[in-house]
Coordinates of C-alpha atoms in Angstrom, one line a residue:
Chain A
M774 CA 169.4 -36.4 182.8
N775 CA 172.1 -36.0 185.3
S776 CA 174.5 -35.4 182.5
I777 CA 173.1 -32.0 181.7
L778 CA 174.5 -30.3 184.8
D779 CA 176.8 -31.5 187.6
V780 CA 174.6 -30.1 190.3
A781 CA 176.6 -31.6 193.1
A782 CA 179.7 -29.7 192.0
I783 CA 177.7 -26.5 191.4
K784 CA 176.2 -26.7 194.9
R785 CA 179.6 -26.9 196.5
D786 CA 180.3 -23.4 195.1
F787 CA 177.3 -21.9 197.0
P788 CA 178.2 -21.7 200.7
I789 CA 174.5 -21.1 201.7
F790 CA 173.7 -24.7 201.1
S791 CA 176.2 -25.9 203.8
Q792 CA 173.9 -24.8 206.6
E793 CA 170.8 -26.4 208.2
M794 CA 167.3 -24.9 208.0
R795 CA 164.5 -25.3 210.7
G796 CA 164.4 -28.8 212.2
G797 CA 167.9 -29.6 210.8
K798 CA 166.6 -29.9 207.3
R799 CA 168.8 -29.1 204.3
L800 CA 167.9 -26.1 202.2
V801 CA 165.8 -26.7 199.1
F802 CA 165.9 -23.2 197.6
L803 CA 163.1 -22.7 195.1
D804 CA 162.9 -18.9 195.2
S805 CA 165.4 -17.9 192.6
G806 CA 162.7 -16.0 190.8
A807 CA 162.9 -13.5 193.7
T808 CA 166.7 -13.6 194.2
S809 CA 169.4 -16.2 193.4
Q810 CA 172.0 -17.5 195.7
K811 CA 175.6 -16.5 195.2
P812 CA 178.6 -18.7 194.3
I813 CA 181.9 -18.1 196.2
Q814 CA 183.4 -16.8 193.0
V815 CA 181.1 -13.8 193.1
M816 CA 181.8 -13.1 196.7
D817 CA 185.6 -13.5 196.0
A818 CA 185.3 -11.0 193.1
E819 CA 183.7 -8.4 195.4
R820 CA 186.2 -9.1 198.2
N821 CA 189.1 -8.9 195.8
F822 CA 187.9 -5.6 194.4
Y823 CA 187.7 -4.1 197.9
S824 CA 191.0 -5.8 199.0
T825 CA 193.1 -4.7 196.0
N826 CA 191.4 -2.2 193.7
N827 CA 189.1 0.0 195.7
A828 CA 189.0 3.6 194.6
A829 CA 186.4 5.9 193.1
V830 CA 186.2 5.1 189.4
H831 CA 186.8 7.7 186.6
R832 CA 188.4 10.2 188.9
G833 CA 191.9 9.8 190.5
S834 CA 195.1 9.7 188.6
Y835 CA 196.6 7.1 190.9
L836 CA 197.2 3.4 190.4
L837 CA 194.2 2.2 192.4
A838 CA 191.8 4.6 190.6
E839 CA 193.1 3.2 187.3
R840 CA 192.6 -0.4 188.5
A841 CA 189.1 0.4 189.8
S842 CA 188.1 2.0 186.5
E843 CA 189.5 -0.9 184.6
A844 CA 187.6 -3.4 186.7
F845 CA 184.4 -1.4 186.4
E846 CA 184.7 -0.9 182.7
G847 CA 185.7 -4.5 182.3
A848 CA 182.5 -5.5 184.0
R849 CA 180.6 -3.3 181.5
D850 CA 182.4 -5.1 178.7
R851 CA 181.4 -8.5 180.2
V852 CA 177.7 -7.6 180.5
A853 CA 177.7 -6.3 176.9
Q854 CA 179.3 -9.5 175.7
F855 CA 176.7 -11.6 177.7
I856 CA 173.7 -10.1 175.9
G857 CA 175.3 -9.4 172.5
A858 CA 175.6 -5.6 172.9
Q859 CA 178.2 -2.9 172.7
S860 CA 179.9 -1.8 175.9
H861 CA 178.8 1.9 175.6
E862 CA 175.2 0.7 175.4
I863 CA 175.3 -0.8 178.9
V864 CA 174.1 1.5 181.8
F865 CA 174.7 0.2 185.3
T866 CA 171.9 1.0 187.7
K867 CA 171.1 -0.2 191.2
S868 CA 168.4 -2.6 190.0
A869 CA 166.1 -3.5 187.2
T870 CA 163.5 -1.5 188.9
E871 CA 165.8 1.6 188.7
S872 CA 166.5 0.8 185.1
L873 CA 162.7 1.0 184.3
N874 CA 162.2 4.1 186.3
L875 CA 165.2 5.7 184.5
L876 CA 163.5 5.0 181.2
A877 CA 160.1 6.2 182.2
V878 CA 161.5 9.5 183.6
S879 CA 164.0 10.0 180.7
L880 CA 161.4 9.5 178.1
E881 CA 159.3 12.3 179.7
R882 CA 162.3 14.7 179.8
T883 CA 163.7 14.0 176.4
T884 CA 162.4 16.5 173.9
G885 CA 161.8 15.5 170.3
S886 CA 160.5 12.3 168.8
L887 CA 161.2 10.1 171.8
Q888 CA 159.3 12.2 174.2
V889 CA 156.2 10.8 175.8
S890 CA 153.6 13.5 176.2
E891 CA 149.8 14.2 176.3
G892 CA 147.8 12.0 174.0
D893 CA 150.6 9.5 173.4
E894 CA 150.0 5.9 174.2
I895 CA 152.1 3.6 176.4
V896 CA 151.5 -0.2 176.2
V897 CA 152.2 -2.8 178.9
S898 CA 150.5 -6.2 179.7
E899 CA 148.7 -7.8 182.5
L900 CA 151.6 -10.1 183.1
E901 CA 153.9 -7.3 184.3
H902 CA 155.7 -7.2 187.6
H903 CA 154.9 -4.0 189.5
A904 CA 158.3 -2.7 188.5
N905 CA 157.3 -2.8 184.8
L906 CA 153.9 -1.4 185.4
I907 CA 153.9 1.4 188.0
P908 CA 156.7 3.5 186.4
W909 CA 154.6 3.6 183.2
Q910 CA 151.4 4.2 185.1
E911 CA 153.0 7.2 186.7
L912 CA 154.5 8.4 183.4
A913 CA 151.1 8.4 181.9
K914 CA 149.6 10.3 184.9
R915 CA 152.4 12.9 184.8
T916 CA 152.2 13.5 181.1
G917 CA 148.6 12.9 180.2
A918 CA 149.6 9.9 178.0
V919 CA 147.2 6.9 177.9
L920 CA 148.2 3.6 179.4
K921 CA 147.0 0.5 177.5
W922 CA 147.6 -3.1 178.0
F923 CA 147.5 -6.6 176.5
E924 CA 145.2 -8.9 178.5
M925 CA 146.3 -12.2 179.7
N926 CA 144.8 -15.5 178.8
E927 CA 144.3 -18.2 181.5
D928 CA 147.3 -20.1 180.3
G929 CA 149.5 -17.1 181.0
S930 CA 149.9 -16.2 177.3
L931 CA 148.9 -12.7 176.0
N932 CA 145.8 -12.1 174.0
L933 CA 147.1 -10.6 170.8
S934 CA 143.8 -10.6 169.0
K935 CA 143.3 -6.8 169.4
I936 CA 147.0 -6.0 168.7
D937 CA 146.0 -3.4 166.0
Q938 CA 143.8 -1.5 168.5
I939 CA 146.3 -1.7 171.3
I940 CA 149.4 -0.6 169.4
T941 CA 148.3 2.4 167.2
S942 CA 150.1 5.2 165.6
K943 CA 149.8 7.1 168.9
C944 CA 152.0 4.5 170.7
K945 CA 155.3 5.7 171.9
V946 CA 156.6 2.9 174.0
V947 CA 155.7 -0.8 174.7
A948 CA 157.1 -2.5 177.8
I949 CA 156.6 -6.2 178.2
T950 CA 158.1 -9.0 180.2
H951 CA 160.2 -11.8 178.6
Q952 CA 158.8 -14.3 181.1
S953 CA 156.1 -14.0 183.8
N954 CA 157.6 -14.0 187.2
V955 CA 154.5 -15.5 188.6
L956 CA 153.5 -18.2 186.1
G957 CA 156.7 -18.8 184.2
S958 CA 154.8 -18.2 181.0
V959 CA 156.7 -16.8 178.0
P960 CA 154.6 -14.4 176.0
D961 CA 154.9 -14.3 172.2
I962 CA 156.7 -11.0 171.9
A963 CA 157.8 -11.2 168.3
P964 CA 154.5 -9.9 166.9
I965 CA 154.4 -7.2 169.5
I966 CA 157.9 -6.0 168.7
A967 CA 157.0 -5.9 165.0
A968 CA 153.8 -4.0 165.7
A969 CA 155.6 -1.5 167.9
H970 CA 158.3 -0.9 165.4
A971 CA 155.8 -0.6 162.6
V972 CA 154.3 2.5 164.3
G973 CA 157.7 3.8 165.3
A974 CA 157.3 2.9 169.0
L975 CA 160.1 1.8 171.3
F976 CA 160.1 -1.7 172.7
V977 CA 161.3 -2.3 176.3
L978 CA 161.9 -5.9 177.3
D979 CA 161.9 -6.8 181.0
G980 CA 164.5 -9.6 181.1
C981 CA 164.6 -10.2 184.8
Q982 CA 163.3 -13.7 184.5
S983 CA 165.0 -14.6 181.2
V984 CA 168.5 -13.2 181.1
P985 CA 169.7 -15.3 184.1
H986 CA 168.2 -18.5 182.8
Q987 CA 168.7 -18.7 179.0
P988 CA 170.8 -17.2 176.2
V989 CA 169.4 -13.8 175.5
N990 CA 170.8 -11.7 172.6
V991 CA 169.5 -8.2 172.1
Q992 CA 170.4 -8.1 168.4
A993 CA 168.5 -11.3 167.6
L994 CA 165.5 -10.1 169.6
D995 CA 165.4 -6.7 167.8
V996 CA 164.3 -4.9 171.0
D997 CA 165.3 -1.3 171.8
F998 CA 165.9 -1.6 175.6
L999 CA 166.5 -4.5 177.9
V1000 CA 166.6 -4.4 181.6
F1001 CA 167.7 -7.1 184.1
S1002 CA 168.9 -7.3 187.7
G1003 CA 172.2 -8.7 188.8
H1004 CA 171.0 -10.4 192.0
K1005 CA 168.7 -12.8 190.1
A1006 CA 171.7 -13.9 188.0
L1007 CA 174.0 -15.1 190.8
G1008 CA 175.3 -11.5 191.1
P1009 CA 175.3 -9.2 194.1
T1010 CA 172.4 -7.0 195.1
G1011 CA 172.6 -3.3 194.2
I1012 CA 173.5 -3.8 190.6
G1013 CA 171.1 -3.7 187.7
V1014 CA 171.5 -3.2 184.0
L1015 CA 169.8 -1.1 181.3
W1016 CA 170.8 -1.8 177.8
G1017 CA 169.6 0.6 175.1
R1018 CA 170.5 1.2 171.5
Q1019 CA 173.3 3.7 171.3
E1020 CA 171.4 6.1 169.0
L1021 CA 168.6 6.2 171.5
L1022 CA 170.7 6.5 174.7
S1023 CA 172.7 9.3 173.1
Q1024 CA 169.5 11.4 172.6
M1025 CA 168.0 10.8 176.0
E1026 CA 168.0 13.1 179.1
P1027 CA 169.5 11.9 182.4
F1028 CA 167.5 10.4 185.2
L1029 CA 169.7 11.3 188.2
Y1030 CA 171.9 14.4 188.3
G1031 CA 175.2 14.8 190.1
G1032 CA 178.9 13.9 189.8
S1033 CA 180.3 11.8 187.0
M1034 CA 177.4 12.4 184.6
I1035 CA 178.4 15.9 183.4
E1036 CA 180.4 17.4 180.6
T1037 CA 180.7 21.0 182.0
V1038 CA 179.1 22.7 184.9
T1039 CA 178.7 26.4 185.8
M1040 CA 176.7 28.0 188.6
T1041 CA 173.6 28.1 186.5
D1042 CA 173.8 25.4 183.9
S1043 CA 175.3 22.0 183.1
T1044 CA 175.7 19.8 180.1
W1045 CA 175.8 16.0 180.1
A1046 CA 178.5 13.4 179.4
E1047 CA 177.9 10.9 176.6
A1048 CA 175.9 7.8 177.4
P1049 CA 176.3 5.6 179.4
K1050 CA 178.0 7.9 181.9
R1051 CA 175.2 10.4 181.5
F1052 CA 173.0 7.9 183.3
E1053 CA 175.4 7.0 186.0
A1054 CA 175.4 9.9 188.5
G1055 CA 177.6 9.5 191.6
V1056 CA 180.1 6.9 192.5
P1057 CA 178.6 3.7 191.1
N1058 CA 178.2 0.3 192.8
M1059 CA 181.7 -0.8 191.6
A1060 CA 182.3 -3.9 193.6
Q1061 CA 178.8 -5.1 192.7
A1062 CA 179.4 -4.5 189.0
V1063 CA 182.6 -6.6 189.3
G1064 CA 180.7 -9.2 191.2
L1065 CA 178.1 -9.3 188.4
A1066 CA 180.8 -9.9 185.9
A1067 CA 182.0 -12.9 187.9
A1068 CA 178.5 -14.2 188.1
L1069 CA 178.1 -14.0 184.3
D1070 CA 181.5 -15.8 183.9
Y1071 CA 180.1 -18.5 186.2
L1072 CA 176.9 -18.8 184.1
D1073 CA 178.8 -18.9 180.9
V1074 CA 181.1 -21.7 182.1
V1075 CA 178.1 -23.8 183.1
G1076 CA 176.3 -22.8 179.9
L1077 CA 173.0 -21.0 179.7
S1078 CA 171.5 -23.4 177.2
K1079 CA 172.3 -26.3 179.6
I1080 CA 170.9 -24.3 182.5
H1081 CA 167.7 -23.7 180.6
Q1082 CA 167.4 -27.3 179.6
W1083 CA 168.0 -28.4 183.2
E1084 CA 165.4 -26.1 184.6
L1085 CA 162.8 -27.3 182.2
H1086 CA 163.7 -30.9 183.1
L1087 CA 163.1 -30.1 186.8
T1088 CA 159.9 -28.2 185.9
N1089 CA 158.6 -31.1 184.0
L1090 CA 159.2 -33.5 186.9
A1091 CA 157.6 -31.0 189.3
L1092 CA 154.5 -30.5 187.1
K1093 CA 154.0 -34.2 186.7
G1094 CA 154.3 -34.7 190.5
L1095 CA 151.9 -31.8 191.3
K1096 CA 149.3 -33.2 189.1
E1097 CA 149.2 -36.4 191.1
I1098 CA 148.5 -34.6 194.4
D1099 CA 144.8 -34.2 195.0
G1100 CA 143.6 -30.6 195.5
V1101 CA 146.6 -29.1 193.8
K1102 CA 146.0 -26.8 190.8
V1103 CA 148.8 -25.6 188.6
I1104 CA 148.1 -22.0 187.6
G1105 CA 149.0 -20.7 184.1
P1106 CA 150.7 -22.9 181.5
Q1107 CA 150.2 -26.6 182.2
G1108 CA 153.0 -28.0 180.1
L1109 CA 156.5 -27.1 179.1
E1110 CA 155.5 -25.1 176.0
N1111 CA 156.2 -21.4 176.2
R1112 CA 157.3 -21.5 179.8
G1113 CA 160.4 -21.2 181.9
G1114 CA 161.4 -22.9 185.1
V1115 CA 158.7 -21.3 187.3
I1116 CA 155.6 -23.0 188.6
S1117 CA 152.7 -21.3 190.4
F1118 CA 150.1 -23.5 192.1
T1119 CA 147.2 -23.4 194.6
I1120 CA 145.9 -26.0 197.0
A1121 CA 142.1 -26.1 197.4
G1122 CA 141.0 -24.4 200.6
L1123 CA 144.5 -23.3 201.7
H1124 CA 146.0 -19.9 201.8
P1125 CA 149.5 -19.6 200.1
H1126 CA 151.0 -18.2 203.3
D1127 CA 149.9 -21.3 205.3
I1128 CA 151.2 -23.6 202.5
G1129 CA 154.6 -21.8 202.5
Q1130 CA 154.8 -22.1 206.2
V1131 CA 154.4 -25.9 206.2
M1132 CA 156.8 -26.2 203.3
D1133 CA 159.4 -24.3 205.3
Q1134 CA 159.4 -27.1 207.8
Y1135 CA 160.7 -29.3 205.1
G1136 CA 163.5 -26.8 204.4
V1137 CA 161.7 -25.7 201.2
A1138 CA 161.9 -22.0 200.4
V1139 CA 159.1 -20.9 198.1
R1140 CA 157.5 -17.5 197.4
T1141 CA 153.8 -17.0 198.5
G1142 CA 151.4 -14.2 197.8
H1143 CA 150.9 -11.9 194.8
H1144 CA 154.5 -11.9 193.7
C1145 CA 154.5 -8.2 193.0
A1146 CA 152.1 -8.7 190.2
W1147 CA 148.8 -8.0 191.9
P1148 CA 146.8 -7.2 188.7
L1149 CA 147.7 -10.6 187.3
I1150 CA 146.6 -12.4 190.5
R1151 CA 143.3 -10.4 190.6
K1152 CA 142.7 -11.3 186.9
L1153 CA 143.0 -15.0 187.8
G1154 CA 140.4 -14.5 190.6
L1155 CA 143.0 -15.5 193.3
T1156 CA 144.4 -13.9 196.4
G1157 CA 147.8 -15.4 195.8
T1158 CA 149.7 -18.5 194.7
T1159 CA 152.6 -20.5 195.9
R1160 CA 155.5 -20.3 193.5
A1161 CA 158.5 -22.5 193.0
S1162 CA 161.3 -21.3 190.7
F1163 CA 164.3 -23.5 189.7
Y1164 CA 167.9 -22.7 189.0
L1165 CA 171.2 -24.4 188.2
Y1166 CA 171.8 -25.4 191.8
N1167 CA 168.5 -27.4 192.1
D1168 CA 168.4 -31.1 191.4
E1169 CA 165.9 -33.9 191.2
S1170 CA 166.1 -34.6 194.9
D1171 CA 165.0 -31.0 195.4
V1172 CA 161.9 -31.7 193.3
E1173 CA 161.2 -34.8 195.4
V1174 CA 161.3 -32.8 198.7
F1175 CA 159.3 -30.1 197.1
L1176 CA 156.5 -32.5 196.1
E1177 CA 156.6 -34.2 199.6
S1178 CA 156.3 -30.8 201.2
V1179 CA 153.3 -29.8 199.0
A1180 CA 151.5 -33.0 199.9
G1181 CA 152.6 -32.4 203.5
A1182 CA 151.0 -28.9 203.5
R1183 CA 147.7 -30.3 202.1
D1184 CA 147.7 -33.1 204.7
Y1185 CA 148.7 -30.8 207.6
F1186 CA 145.5 -28.8 207.3
G1187 CA 143.4 -31.4 205.7
N1188 CA 143.7 -33.8 208.5
R1189 CA 143.0 -31.4 211.3
Chain B
M1128 CA 156.7 -30.3 215.4
E1129 CA 157.5 -26.5 215.7
L1130 CA 154.6 -25.9 213.3
D1131 CA 152.1 -27.1 215.9
S1132 CA 153.0 -24.2 218.2
L1133 CA 152.0 -21.9 215.3
Y1134 CA 148.9 -23.7 214.2
Q1135 CA 147.2 -24.5 217.4
E1136 CA 143.8 -26.2 217.4
V1137 CA 142.0 -23.2 218.6
I1138 CA 143.4 -21.1 215.7
L1139 CA 142.2 -23.7 213.1
D1140 CA 138.8 -23.7 214.8
H1141 CA 138.5 -19.9 214.5
Y1142 CA 139.8 -20.1 210.9
K1143 CA 137.2 -22.7 209.9
K1144 CA 134.4 -20.9 211.7
P1145 CA 135.3 -17.3 212.1
H1146 CA 133.2 -15.2 214.6
H1147 CA 131.7 -11.8 213.9
K1148 CA 132.5 -12.2 210.2
G1149 CA 129.9 -10.7 207.8
L1150 CA 129.4 -7.6 205.8
P1151 CA 130.5 -4.4 207.5
V1152 CA 127.8 -1.8 207.6
G1153 CA 127.6 2.0 207.8
E1154 CA 129.6 4.8 206.4
L1155 CA 132.5 4.4 208.7
Q1156 CA 134.3 1.3 207.5
V1157 CA 138.0 0.8 207.7
H1158 CA 139.9 -1.1 205.1
H1159 CA 143.4 -2.4 205.9
V1160 CA 145.7 -4.5 203.6
N1161 CA 148.9 -6.3 204.1
P1162 CA 150.8 -5.3 200.9
N1163 CA 153.3 -8.1 201.5
C1164 CA 150.8 -10.8 200.8
G1165 CA 147.6 -9.1 199.7
D1166 CA 145.5 -10.0 202.7
E1167 CA 142.6 -7.6 203.3
I1168 CA 140.2 -6.7 206.0
T1169 CA 137.2 -4.4 206.1
L1170 CA 135.8 -3.6 209.6
S1171 CA 133.1 -1.6 211.1
L1172 CA 132.0 -1.0 214.7
A1173 CA 130.2 1.5 217.0
I1174 CA 131.1 2.9 220.3
K1175 CA 128.0 3.1 222.5
N1176 CA 128.2 4.2 226.1
G1177 CA 131.9 3.7 226.2
K1178 CA 131.6 0.1 224.9
V1179 CA 132.6 -1.5 221.6
E1180 CA 129.5 -2.7 219.9
D1181 CA 128.4 -4.1 216.5
L1182 CA 131.9 -5.1 215.5
I1183 CA 131.7 -6.9 212.1
W1184 CA 134.5 -7.7 209.7
D1185 CA 135.1 -9.3 206.3
G1186 CA 138.3 -10.2 204.7
V1187 CA 140.6 -12.6 202.9
G1188 CA 143.8 -14.0 204.2
C1189 CA 145.7 -16.9 205.7
S1190 CA 144.6 -18.9 208.7
I1191 CA 146.6 -16.7 211.1
S1192 CA 145.0 -13.5 209.9
Q1193 CA 141.5 -14.9 209.8
A1194 CA 141.7 -16.6 213.2
S1195 CA 143.3 -13.5 214.7
A1196 CA 140.4 -11.4 213.4
S1197 CA 137.9 -13.8 214.8
I1198 CA 139.6 -14.0 218.2
M1199 CA 140.0 -10.2 218.4
S1200 CA 136.4 -9.5 217.6
D1201 CA 135.3 -11.9 220.4
L1202 CA 137.7 -10.2 222.9
V1203 CA 136.7 -6.6 222.3
S1204 CA 133.0 -7.0 221.4
G1205 CA 130.8 -5.7 224.2
K1206 CA 133.8 -4.6 226.3
S1207 CA 134.6 -1.2 227.5
V1208 CA 137.0 0.9 225.5
E1209 CA 139.4 0.7 228.4
S1210 CA 139.5 -3.1 228.5
A1211 CA 139.8 -3.2 224.7
R1212 CA 142.8 -0.9 225.1
V1213 CA 144.4 -3.3 227.6
V1214 CA 143.8 -6.3 225.4
L1215 CA 145.2 -4.5 222.3
Q1216 CA 148.3 -3.4 224.2
E1217 CA 148.9 -6.9 225.6
F1218 CA 148.4 -8.6 222.3
T1219 CA 150.7 -6.1 220.4
E1220 CA 153.4 -6.6 223.0
L1221 CA 153.1 -10.4 222.7
M1222 CA 153.3 -10.2 218.9
Q1223 CA 156.4 -8.1 219.0
S1224 CA 158.1 -10.2 221.6
K1225 CA 159.8 -12.6 219.2
G1226 CA 158.8 -15.4 221.5
T1227 CA 160.3 -14.0 224.7
I1228 CA 157.1 -13.6 226.6
S1229 CA 154.1 -15.9 226.8
G1230 CA 151.3 -13.3 227.4
D1231 CA 148.7 -13.0 230.1
E1232 CA 146.0 -15.6 229.5
E1233 CA 143.6 -13.8 231.8
I1234 CA 143.6 -10.9 229.4
L1235 CA 144.2 -12.6 226.1
E1236 CA 142.0 -15.7 226.5
D1237 CA 141.9 -17.4 223.0
A1238 CA 144.5 -14.9 221.7
I1239 CA 147.1 -16.7 223.8
A1240 CA 147.0 -19.4 221.1
L1241 CA 148.6 -16.9 218.7
A1242 CA 151.7 -16.6 220.9
G1243 CA 153.6 -18.9 218.6
V1244 CA 153.2 -16.4 215.8
S1245 CA 155.7 -14.1 217.4
K1246 CA 158.5 -16.6 216.6
F1247 CA 157.7 -16.3 212.9
P1248 CA 158.5 -12.7 212.0
A1249 CA 157.0 -13.0 208.6
R1250 CA 153.6 -13.9 210.1
V1251 CA 153.4 -11.2 212.8
K1252 CA 151.8 -8.8 210.3
C1253 CA 149.1 -11.4 209.5
A1254 CA 148.1 -11.6 213.1
L1255 CA 148.2 -7.9 213.7
L1256 CA 146.2 -6.9 210.6
S1257 CA 142.7 -7.1 212.1
W1258 CA 143.9 -5.6 215.4
M1259 CA 145.2 -2.5 213.7
A1260 CA 142.0 -2.3 211.7
F1261 CA 140.1 -2.4 215.0
K1262 CA 142.3 0.3 216.5
D1263 CA 141.8 2.5 213.5
A1264 CA 138.0 2.0 213.5
A1265 CA 137.7 2.6 217.2
I1266 CA 139.7 5.8 217.0
Q1267 CA 137.7 7.0 214.1
N1268 CA 134.6 6.4 216.2
G1269 CA 136.0 8.7 218.9
A1270 CA 137.4 6.1 221.3
E1271 CA 140.7 6.9 222.9
L1272 CA 143.0 3.9 222.4

């Protein structure tokens, strides 16, 4: 399977792997679900922006301002191309979290058919990360709308048996994840999208765990909004994306007010610029947008289909290995069907924090706890899990060290 | 192994058989959580004649948080509010020391085994969770800590 990706060559692009961890161990980074490492190309793109093009975008008439604007708008074009969208449908935010908050606030402020108000229904699922739950909870509280949700099955899929009761004619917006950040399970969103559209509701897709790992095309998915973060896709922190259909964004009220997002301003009133500028108040995170464009270039050169295939190969090896370690239980989907490159597991009698601490001694970086999806963890009757998530810079030897460290954690506490 | 400085035998003993663990009673129960990892503790106590009495706690969490709660409850139960204050201060300083101090064993007794935690910043909150719950409960019961 080494032919899928040349991981050794990829790893050389990521400076972080050249250092030693505790006890002189090499880094086995299995926490890309939280944030990815960055290739030198991304850091160079940011440095280059600051070194040669830095000026506030969309303002000055001087050469640097032109270059900065060109670089920033070029990044927007790059993001659009990456997800099969139009450039003017791409809004840069500081994070996917901000993208979701922007939507929840804007849909409250926008008058007309898009407005969420008292008696309307908002639908989420038990799989959601806090970022795709709390903004909607709060929107419901502010407006008197009703929050409803799809329940999760034990295998991490969604229970769609009551879809007609959950998505009704009162439904205004449905916000669901493309892939669980905890379990790696991929919910069957097609029937949910169809049900939402059948009642005239908007469908918001949380692509944080999918866009960096597999080809995602917004036209093919037939969703209305997509959010994802740059830092999980090899890009810098401080840059997130909101994609929305142009006819929707053009009707929607702003989230933040200030410079850049206006058309005219008097002492008493203001009018708004066209989307996407309307949603980008203040000097944006320019260097980070440019860095994200470089990250997407990197992912496209390697190939997202290959990355996805490689992650599933590593996941398969890890799942098989975990099942051979006594006391280890894989949580959520047990096989490769309807899952991405994420595995959550528990070890009988051990707390995830303690497991992660021992794994750290092997140089293995994993996430422990509730993974910002506390309702999901509670539903499973757990206090937390240990999670490994794979990316393009992981290889089979990483899986070996991972398995060794899991067995090591079990033995460390089991033998004392 | 560096890990052994963190997971000392006495910590694992307290983890396996925690002291003063049970169902907190009365109206005045404090509930503290560590939102980073979801660890929780509920604790109740009484202040009688200037002493900490009837301390009982329940909770879920890692070995460090559970052992720390057990050790803390041993150290303050039946002690005067003043000695509890001294222990609390000594322990808090030790946890925040990043490994630069070793702590006073005369004061900290079993809690000295948690000294290694201060070298693992991510775990300091685990160790302090129950101590902060104790502090909160004692203050709510009128103690001056």
